[in-house]
Short mmCIF file of C-alpha atoms in Angstrom, two decimals:
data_model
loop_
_atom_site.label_atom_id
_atom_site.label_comp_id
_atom_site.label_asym_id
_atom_site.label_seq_id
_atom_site.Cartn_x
_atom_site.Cartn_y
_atom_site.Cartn_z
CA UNK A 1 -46.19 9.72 -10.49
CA UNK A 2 -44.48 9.87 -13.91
CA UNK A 3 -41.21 11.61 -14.62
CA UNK A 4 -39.89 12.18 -17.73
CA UNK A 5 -36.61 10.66 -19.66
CA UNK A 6 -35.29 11.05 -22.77
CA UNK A 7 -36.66 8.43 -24.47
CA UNK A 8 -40.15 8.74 -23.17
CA UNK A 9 -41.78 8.40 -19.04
CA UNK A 10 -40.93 6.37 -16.22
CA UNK A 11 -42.99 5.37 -13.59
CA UNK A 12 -41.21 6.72 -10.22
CA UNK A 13 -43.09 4.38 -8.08
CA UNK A 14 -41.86 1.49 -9.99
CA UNK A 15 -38.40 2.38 -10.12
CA UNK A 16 -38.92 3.12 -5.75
CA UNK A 17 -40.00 -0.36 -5.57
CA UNK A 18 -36.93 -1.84 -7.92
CA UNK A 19 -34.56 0.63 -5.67
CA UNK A 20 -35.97 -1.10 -2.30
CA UNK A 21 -36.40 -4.68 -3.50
CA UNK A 22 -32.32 -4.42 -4.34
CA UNK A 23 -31.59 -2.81 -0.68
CA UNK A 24 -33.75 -5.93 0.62
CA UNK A 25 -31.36 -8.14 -1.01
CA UNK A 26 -28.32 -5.68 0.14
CA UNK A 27 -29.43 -6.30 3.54
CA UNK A 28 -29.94 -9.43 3.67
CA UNK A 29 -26.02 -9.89 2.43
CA UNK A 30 -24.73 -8.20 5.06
CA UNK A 31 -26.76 -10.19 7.44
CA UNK A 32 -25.24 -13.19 5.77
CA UNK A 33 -22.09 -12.30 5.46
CA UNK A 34 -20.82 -10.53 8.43
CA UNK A 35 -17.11 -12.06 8.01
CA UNK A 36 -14.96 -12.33 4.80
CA UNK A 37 -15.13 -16.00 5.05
CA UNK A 38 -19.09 -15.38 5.46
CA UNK A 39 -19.24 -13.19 2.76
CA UNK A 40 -17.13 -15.51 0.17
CA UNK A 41 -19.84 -18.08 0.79
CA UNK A 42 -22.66 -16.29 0.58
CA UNK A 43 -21.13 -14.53 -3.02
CA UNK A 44 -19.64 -18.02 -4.30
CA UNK A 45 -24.05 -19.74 -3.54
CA UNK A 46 -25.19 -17.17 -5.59
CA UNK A 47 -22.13 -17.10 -8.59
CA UNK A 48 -23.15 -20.34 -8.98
CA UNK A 49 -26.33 -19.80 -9.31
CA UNK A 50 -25.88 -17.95 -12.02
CA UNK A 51 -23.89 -20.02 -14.17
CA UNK A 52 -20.35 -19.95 -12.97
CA UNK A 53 -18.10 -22.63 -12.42
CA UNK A 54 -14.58 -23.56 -10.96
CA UNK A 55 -11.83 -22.22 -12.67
CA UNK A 56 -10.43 -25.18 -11.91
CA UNK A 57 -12.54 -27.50 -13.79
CA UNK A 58 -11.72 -25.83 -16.87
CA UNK A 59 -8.80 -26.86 -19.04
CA UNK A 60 -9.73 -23.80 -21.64
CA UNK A 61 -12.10 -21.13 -21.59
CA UNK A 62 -14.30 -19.52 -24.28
CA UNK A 63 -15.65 -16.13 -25.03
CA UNK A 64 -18.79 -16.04 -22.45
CA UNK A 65 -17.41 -18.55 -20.09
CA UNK A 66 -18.09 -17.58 -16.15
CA UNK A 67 -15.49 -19.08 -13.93
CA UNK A 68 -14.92 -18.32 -10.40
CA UNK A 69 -11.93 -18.36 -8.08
CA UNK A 70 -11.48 -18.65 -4.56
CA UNK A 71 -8.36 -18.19 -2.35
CA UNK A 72 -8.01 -19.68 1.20
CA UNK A 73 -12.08 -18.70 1.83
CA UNK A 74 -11.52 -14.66 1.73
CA UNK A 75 -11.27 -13.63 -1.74
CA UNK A 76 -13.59 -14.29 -4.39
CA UNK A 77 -13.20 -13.98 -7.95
CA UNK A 78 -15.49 -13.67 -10.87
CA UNK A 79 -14.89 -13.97 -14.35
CA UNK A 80 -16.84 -13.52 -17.56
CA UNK A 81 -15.00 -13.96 -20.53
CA UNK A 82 -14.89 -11.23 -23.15
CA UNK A 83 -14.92 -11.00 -26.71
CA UNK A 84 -11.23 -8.96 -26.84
CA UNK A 85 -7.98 -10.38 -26.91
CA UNK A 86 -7.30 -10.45 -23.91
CA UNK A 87 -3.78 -9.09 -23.53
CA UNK A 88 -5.85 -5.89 -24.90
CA UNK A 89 -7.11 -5.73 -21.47
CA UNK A 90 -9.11 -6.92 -18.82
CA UNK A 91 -11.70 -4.60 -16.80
CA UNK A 92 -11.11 -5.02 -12.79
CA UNK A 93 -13.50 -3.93 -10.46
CA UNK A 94 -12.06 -4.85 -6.81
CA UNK A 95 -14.07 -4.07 -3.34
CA UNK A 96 -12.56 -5.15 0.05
CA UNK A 97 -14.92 -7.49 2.12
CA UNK A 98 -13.55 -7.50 5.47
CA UNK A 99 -14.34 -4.58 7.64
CA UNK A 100 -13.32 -3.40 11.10
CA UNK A 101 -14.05 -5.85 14.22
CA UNK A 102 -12.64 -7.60 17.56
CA UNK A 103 -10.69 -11.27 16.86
CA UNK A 104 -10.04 -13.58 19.86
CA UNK A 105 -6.66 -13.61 21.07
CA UNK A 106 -4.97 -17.21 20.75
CA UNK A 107 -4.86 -18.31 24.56
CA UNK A 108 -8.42 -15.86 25.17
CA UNK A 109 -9.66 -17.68 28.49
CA UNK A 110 -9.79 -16.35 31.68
CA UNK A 111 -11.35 -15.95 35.20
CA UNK A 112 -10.65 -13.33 37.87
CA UNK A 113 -13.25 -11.78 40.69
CA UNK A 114 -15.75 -14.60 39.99
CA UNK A 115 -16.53 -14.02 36.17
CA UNK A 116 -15.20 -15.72 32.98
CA UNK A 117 -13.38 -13.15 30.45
CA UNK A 118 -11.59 -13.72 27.05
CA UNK A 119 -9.24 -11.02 25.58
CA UNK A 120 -9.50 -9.76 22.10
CA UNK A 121 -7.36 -7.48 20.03
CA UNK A 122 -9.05 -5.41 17.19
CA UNK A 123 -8.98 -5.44 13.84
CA UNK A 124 -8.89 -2.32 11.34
CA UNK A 125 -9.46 1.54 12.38
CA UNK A 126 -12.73 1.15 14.75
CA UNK A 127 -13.44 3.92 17.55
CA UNK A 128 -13.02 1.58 20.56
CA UNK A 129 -15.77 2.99 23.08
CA UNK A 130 -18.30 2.11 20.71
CA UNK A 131 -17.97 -1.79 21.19
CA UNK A 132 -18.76 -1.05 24.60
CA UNK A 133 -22.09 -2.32 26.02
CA UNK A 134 -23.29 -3.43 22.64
CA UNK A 135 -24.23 -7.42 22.13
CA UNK A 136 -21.87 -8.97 19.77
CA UNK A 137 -21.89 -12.15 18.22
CA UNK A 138 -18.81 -14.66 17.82
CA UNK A 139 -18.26 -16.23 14.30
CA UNK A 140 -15.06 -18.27 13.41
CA UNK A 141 -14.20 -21.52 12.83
CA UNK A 142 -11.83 -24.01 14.47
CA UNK A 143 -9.76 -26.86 13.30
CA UNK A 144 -10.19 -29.50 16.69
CA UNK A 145 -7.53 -31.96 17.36
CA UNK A 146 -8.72 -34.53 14.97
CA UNK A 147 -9.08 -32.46 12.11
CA UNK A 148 -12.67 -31.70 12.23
CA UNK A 149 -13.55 -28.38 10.98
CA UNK A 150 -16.37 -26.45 12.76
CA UNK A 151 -17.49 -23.45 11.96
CA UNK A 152 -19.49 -21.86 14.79
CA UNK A 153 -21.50 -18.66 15.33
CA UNK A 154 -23.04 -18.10 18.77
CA UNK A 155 -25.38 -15.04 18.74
CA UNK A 156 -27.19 -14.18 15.57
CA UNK A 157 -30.28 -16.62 16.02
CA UNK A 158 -32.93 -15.21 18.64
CA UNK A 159 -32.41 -17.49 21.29
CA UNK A 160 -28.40 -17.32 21.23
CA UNK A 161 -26.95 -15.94 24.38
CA UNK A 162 -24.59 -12.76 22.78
CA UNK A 163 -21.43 -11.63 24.45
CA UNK A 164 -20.41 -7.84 25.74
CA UNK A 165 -17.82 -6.04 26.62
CA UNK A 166 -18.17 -3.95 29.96
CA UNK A 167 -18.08 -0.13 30.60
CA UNK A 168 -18.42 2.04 33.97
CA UNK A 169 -21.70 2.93 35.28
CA UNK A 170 -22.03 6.91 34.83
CA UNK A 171 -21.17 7.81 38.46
CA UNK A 172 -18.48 5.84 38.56
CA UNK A 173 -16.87 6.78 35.22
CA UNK A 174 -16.21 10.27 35.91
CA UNK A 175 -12.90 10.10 37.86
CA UNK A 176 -12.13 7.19 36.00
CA UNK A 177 -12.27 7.83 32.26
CA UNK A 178 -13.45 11.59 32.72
CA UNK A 179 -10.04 12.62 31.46
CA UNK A 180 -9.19 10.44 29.04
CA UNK A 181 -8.83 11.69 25.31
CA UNK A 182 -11.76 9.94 22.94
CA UNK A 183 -9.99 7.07 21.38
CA UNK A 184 -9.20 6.24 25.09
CA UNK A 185 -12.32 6.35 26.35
CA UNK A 186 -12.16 2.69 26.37
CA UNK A 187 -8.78 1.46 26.24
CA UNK A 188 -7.60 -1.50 23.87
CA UNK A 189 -6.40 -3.67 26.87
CA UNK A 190 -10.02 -3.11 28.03
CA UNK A 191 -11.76 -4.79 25.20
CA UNK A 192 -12.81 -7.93 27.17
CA UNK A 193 -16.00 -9.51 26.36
CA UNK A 194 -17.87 -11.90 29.41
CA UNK A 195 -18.26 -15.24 28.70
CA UNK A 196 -19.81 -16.65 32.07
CA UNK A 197 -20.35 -16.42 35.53
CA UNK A 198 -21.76 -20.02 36.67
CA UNK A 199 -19.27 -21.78 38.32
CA UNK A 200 -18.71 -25.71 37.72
CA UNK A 201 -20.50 -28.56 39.52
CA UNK A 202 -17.80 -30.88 39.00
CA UNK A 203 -15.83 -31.53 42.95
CA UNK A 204 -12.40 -31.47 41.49
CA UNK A 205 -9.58 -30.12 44.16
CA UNK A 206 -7.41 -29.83 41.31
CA UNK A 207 -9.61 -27.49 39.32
CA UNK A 208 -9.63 -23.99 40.77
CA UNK A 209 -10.83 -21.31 38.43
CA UNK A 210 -14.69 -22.95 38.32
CA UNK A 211 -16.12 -20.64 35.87
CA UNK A 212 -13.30 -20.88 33.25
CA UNK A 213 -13.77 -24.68 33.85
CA UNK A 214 -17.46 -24.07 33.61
CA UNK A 215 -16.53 -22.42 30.52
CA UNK A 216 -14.84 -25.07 28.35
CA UNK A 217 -17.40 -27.99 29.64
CA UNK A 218 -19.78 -26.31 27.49
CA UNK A 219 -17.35 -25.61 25.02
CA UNK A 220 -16.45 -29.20 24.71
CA UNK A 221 -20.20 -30.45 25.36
CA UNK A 222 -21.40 -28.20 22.06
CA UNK A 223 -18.61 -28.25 19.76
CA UNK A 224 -16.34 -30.80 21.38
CA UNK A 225 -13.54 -28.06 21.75
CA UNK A 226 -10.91 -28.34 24.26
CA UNK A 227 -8.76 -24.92 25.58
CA UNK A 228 -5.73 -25.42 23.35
CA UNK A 229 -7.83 -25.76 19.86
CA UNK A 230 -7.81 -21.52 20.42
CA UNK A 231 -4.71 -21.69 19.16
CA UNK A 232 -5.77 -23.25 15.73
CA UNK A 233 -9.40 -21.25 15.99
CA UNK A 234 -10.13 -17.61 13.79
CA UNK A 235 -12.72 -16.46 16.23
CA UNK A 236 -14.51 -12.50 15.21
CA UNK A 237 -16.55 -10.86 17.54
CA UNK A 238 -19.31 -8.71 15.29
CA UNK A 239 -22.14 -6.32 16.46
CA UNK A 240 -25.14 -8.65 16.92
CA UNK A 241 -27.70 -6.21 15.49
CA UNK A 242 -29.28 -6.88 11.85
CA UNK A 243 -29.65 -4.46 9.09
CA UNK A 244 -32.14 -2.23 9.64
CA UNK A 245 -33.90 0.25 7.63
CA UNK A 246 -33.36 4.12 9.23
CA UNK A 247 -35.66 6.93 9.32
CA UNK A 248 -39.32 7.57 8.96
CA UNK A 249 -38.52 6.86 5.09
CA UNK A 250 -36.99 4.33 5.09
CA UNK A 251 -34.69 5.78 2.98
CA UNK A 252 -30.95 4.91 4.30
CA UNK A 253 -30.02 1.79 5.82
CA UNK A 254 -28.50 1.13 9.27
CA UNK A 255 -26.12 -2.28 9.62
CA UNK A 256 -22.49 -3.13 10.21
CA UNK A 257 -20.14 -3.98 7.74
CA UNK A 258 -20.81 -1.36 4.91
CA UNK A 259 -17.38 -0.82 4.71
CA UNK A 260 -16.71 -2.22 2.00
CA UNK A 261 -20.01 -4.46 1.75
CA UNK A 262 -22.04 -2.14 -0.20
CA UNK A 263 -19.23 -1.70 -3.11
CA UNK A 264 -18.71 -5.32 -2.77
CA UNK A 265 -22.38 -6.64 -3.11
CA UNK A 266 -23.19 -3.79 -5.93
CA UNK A 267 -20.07 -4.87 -7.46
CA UNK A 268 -20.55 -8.63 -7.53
CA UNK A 269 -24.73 -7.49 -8.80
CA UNK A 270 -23.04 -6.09 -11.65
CA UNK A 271 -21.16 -9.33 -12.88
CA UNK A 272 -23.94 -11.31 -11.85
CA UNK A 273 -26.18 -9.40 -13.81
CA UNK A 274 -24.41 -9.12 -17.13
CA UNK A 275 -26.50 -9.58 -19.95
CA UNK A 276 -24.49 -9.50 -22.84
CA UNK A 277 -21.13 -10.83 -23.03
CA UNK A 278 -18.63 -7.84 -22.87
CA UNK A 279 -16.08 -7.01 -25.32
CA UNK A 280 -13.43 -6.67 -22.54
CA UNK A 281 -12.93 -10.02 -20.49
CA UNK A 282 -14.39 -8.82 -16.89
CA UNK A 283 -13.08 -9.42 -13.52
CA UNK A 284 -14.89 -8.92 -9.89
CA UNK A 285 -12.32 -9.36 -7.01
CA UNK A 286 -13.78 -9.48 -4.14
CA UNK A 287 -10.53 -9.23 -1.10
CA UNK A 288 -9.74 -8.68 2.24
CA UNK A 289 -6.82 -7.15 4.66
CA UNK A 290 -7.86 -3.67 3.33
CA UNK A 291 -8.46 -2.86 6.70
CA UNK A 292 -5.20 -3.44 7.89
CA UNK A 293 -2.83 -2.53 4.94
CA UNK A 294 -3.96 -4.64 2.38
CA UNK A 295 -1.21 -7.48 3.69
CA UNK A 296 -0.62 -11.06 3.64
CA UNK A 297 -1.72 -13.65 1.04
CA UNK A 298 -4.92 -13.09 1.16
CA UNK A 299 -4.68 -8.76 0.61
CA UNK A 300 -3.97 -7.12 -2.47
CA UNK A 301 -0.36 -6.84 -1.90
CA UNK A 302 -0.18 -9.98 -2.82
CA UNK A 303 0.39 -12.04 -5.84
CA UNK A 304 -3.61 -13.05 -5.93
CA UNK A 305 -4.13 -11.15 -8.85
CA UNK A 306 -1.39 -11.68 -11.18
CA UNK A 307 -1.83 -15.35 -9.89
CA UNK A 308 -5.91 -16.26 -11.38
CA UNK A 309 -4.77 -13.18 -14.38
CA UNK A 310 -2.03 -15.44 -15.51
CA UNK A 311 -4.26 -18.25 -15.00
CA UNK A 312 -7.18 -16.99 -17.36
CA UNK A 313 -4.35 -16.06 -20.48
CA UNK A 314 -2.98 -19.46 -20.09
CA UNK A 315 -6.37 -21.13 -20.45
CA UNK A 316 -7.93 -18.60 -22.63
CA UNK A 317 -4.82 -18.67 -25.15
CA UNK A 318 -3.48 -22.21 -24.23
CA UNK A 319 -0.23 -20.28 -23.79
CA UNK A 320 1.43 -18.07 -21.33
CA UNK A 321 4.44 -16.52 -20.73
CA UNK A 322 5.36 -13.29 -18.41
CA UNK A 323 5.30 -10.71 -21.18
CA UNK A 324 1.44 -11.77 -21.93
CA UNK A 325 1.07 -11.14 -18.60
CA UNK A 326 2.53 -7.87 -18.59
CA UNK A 327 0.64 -6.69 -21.54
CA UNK A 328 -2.56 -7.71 -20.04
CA UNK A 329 -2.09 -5.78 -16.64
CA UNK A 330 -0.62 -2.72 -19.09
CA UNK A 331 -3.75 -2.61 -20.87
CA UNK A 332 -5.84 -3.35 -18.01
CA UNK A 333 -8.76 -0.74 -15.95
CA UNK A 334 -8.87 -0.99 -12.28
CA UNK A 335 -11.69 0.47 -10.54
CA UNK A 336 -11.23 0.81 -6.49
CA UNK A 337 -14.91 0.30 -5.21
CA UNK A 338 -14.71 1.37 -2.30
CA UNK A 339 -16.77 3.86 0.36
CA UNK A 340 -16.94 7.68 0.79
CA UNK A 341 -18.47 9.88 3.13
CA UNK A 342 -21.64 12.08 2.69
CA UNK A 343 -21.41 15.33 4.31
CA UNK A 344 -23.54 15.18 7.52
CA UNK A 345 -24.97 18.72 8.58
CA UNK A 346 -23.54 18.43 11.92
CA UNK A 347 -20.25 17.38 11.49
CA UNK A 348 -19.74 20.15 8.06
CA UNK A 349 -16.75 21.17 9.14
CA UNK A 350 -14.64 17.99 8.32
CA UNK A 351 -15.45 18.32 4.89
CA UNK A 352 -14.72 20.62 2.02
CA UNK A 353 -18.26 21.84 0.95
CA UNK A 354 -16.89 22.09 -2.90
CA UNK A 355 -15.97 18.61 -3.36
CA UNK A 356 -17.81 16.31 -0.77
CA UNK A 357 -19.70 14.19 -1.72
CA UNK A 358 -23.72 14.54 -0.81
CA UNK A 359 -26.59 12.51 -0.41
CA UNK A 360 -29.08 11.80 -3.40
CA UNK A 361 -26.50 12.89 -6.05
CA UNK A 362 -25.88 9.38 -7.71
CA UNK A 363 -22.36 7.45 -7.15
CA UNK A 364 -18.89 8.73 -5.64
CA UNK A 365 -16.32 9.48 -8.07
CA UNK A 366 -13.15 10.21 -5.99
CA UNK A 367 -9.63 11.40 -7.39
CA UNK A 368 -7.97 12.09 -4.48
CA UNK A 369 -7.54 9.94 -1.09
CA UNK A 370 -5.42 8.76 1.54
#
């Protein structure tokens, strides 16, 4: 089928295929990436395969350059170097890459009526009964007593064991949680995910909770992890499931960790894929904490971005002082990238018909939120 432009035909099935070759490669990033710390690896593999290097490693940069940043594993940063002044501006385009899960609590461990438990506390704005009797996978890393780093992720290959967190049977849930408002349907305290329910072999009168004990042998036999490295671990519990493609169609795309992954993947394609060098110098920030307030070192309330800014006049000019730095920001475009919602026909009535955004009308544009 052919449809017409203004500068002569397209071929629709052509541009179809181009449209689901990029949602292949979407998917596959989520799959990837299903952590900030995930997701800054799997965006810093492929900066560099497309020509950009350390910041770092760079005592002066040049119109074109492509340097990268990266702070404490959750924040990427990629620059292309434009052919303005640069204290006429830089363009920002900044997309949050953590979304909302369950982290380990720092002493998780437990046993009680002959099953091994650990305790979690969530993270961001998720609806709580929906983490119920779902598999979810465990990604994190730990720093072990030595020093050793390992970073571990049980339940994303096929033959991983996954983890879940326990809700009532039907008949017994009525009296229970029958009267409980929504977002209590499964309370926070009740977010506790199995881990076992083999007890030890090991004859030990001194060890009397078998299953935790069962617990940390393996632990310690896989990743050589005793109890107390918890405390120096970042463990994230994550819906097992992989991107799928939904509908008959094909034609939308099912997979956890859209918010904010699709504005940050499209949004680190479009650097990537910058084909002429661009008259303003052009920044992708990929960051985190949005989820909870945008705090912390490592969120945008911090001093990231005046940090690699003042960074990239200093090396650009082989000066700096604060009011470059100030004119730069002044002359500077920010764009937010982050998600909206399409009205859905059965849930109309949260949305204002006038101004909502719909499906198959191009990208979001929105002025007002909070």
């Amino acid at each position: 089928m052919l449809l017409k432009k203004e500068n002569g035909w397209k071929n629709k099935d052509l541009e179809r295929e181009k449209i689901f070759d990029f949602c292949q490669e979407y998917k596959t990033s989520l799959d990837l990436g299903k952590t900030e710390r995930e997701y800054v690896r799997f965006g810093l593999e492929l900066a560099k395969k497309n020509g950009f290097v350390c910041a770092n490693s760079k005592e002066r940069l040049e119109v074109g350059d492509k340097v990268y940043y990266v702070n404490r594993e959750k924040n990427l940063v990629l620059v292309v170097v434009g052919k303005e002044d640069i204290k006429k501006g830089i363009n920002y385009v900044v997309s949050h890459i953590d979304s909302p899960r369950i982290d380990l609590k720092q002493n998780p461990l437990y046993e009680e009526l002959e099953l091994a438990y650990m305790k979690t506390h969530y993270y961001g704005g998720i609806k709580k009964y929906q983490w119920a009797s779902i598999p979810l996978s465990l990604h994190g890393v730990v720093i072990l007593g030595n020093g050793e780093r390992r970073d571990i992720i049980i339940g994303e290959k096929e033959d991983d064991p996954v983890f879940t967190i326990p809700d009532l049977l039907p008949h017994l849930a009525a009296k229970y949680q029958g009267d409980r408002q929504t977002s209590e349907v499964i309370k926070g305290e009740e977010l506790q995910i199995i881990v076992g329910s083999i007890p030890t072999e090991v004859k030990n009168s001194e060890v009397k909770e078998l299953i935790k004990y069962q617990i940390l042998e393996e632990l310690n036999r896989t990743y050589n992890m005793i109890e107390e490295d918890f405390i120096s671990a970042e463990f994230q519990l994550v819906p097992a499931f992989k991107a799928k493609d939904i509908g008959l169609d094909r034609s939308l795309i099912g997979a956890y960790g859209q918010d904010d992954r699709v504005c940050g993947y499209t949004s680190l394609r479009a650097i990537l894929d910058l084909n002429e060098v661009p008259v303003k110098t052009a920044v992708c920030f990929l960051a985190d904490k949005e989820e909870t307030g945008s705090h912390g070192s490592t969120g945008l309330q911090s001093n990231y971005l005046e940090y690699f800014t003042s960074d990239l006049i200093n090396k650009i000019q082989g000066t700096y002082n604060d009011l470059d730095l100030r004119k730069t920001l002044w002359n500077s475009n920010a764009l937010s990238s982050d998600v909206n919602a399409a009205m859905d026909p059965i849930f109309k009535g949260v949305h204002e018909p006038q101004n909502a955004a719909k499906l198959n009308y191009g990208i979001v544009v929105t002025k007002f939120t909070g």
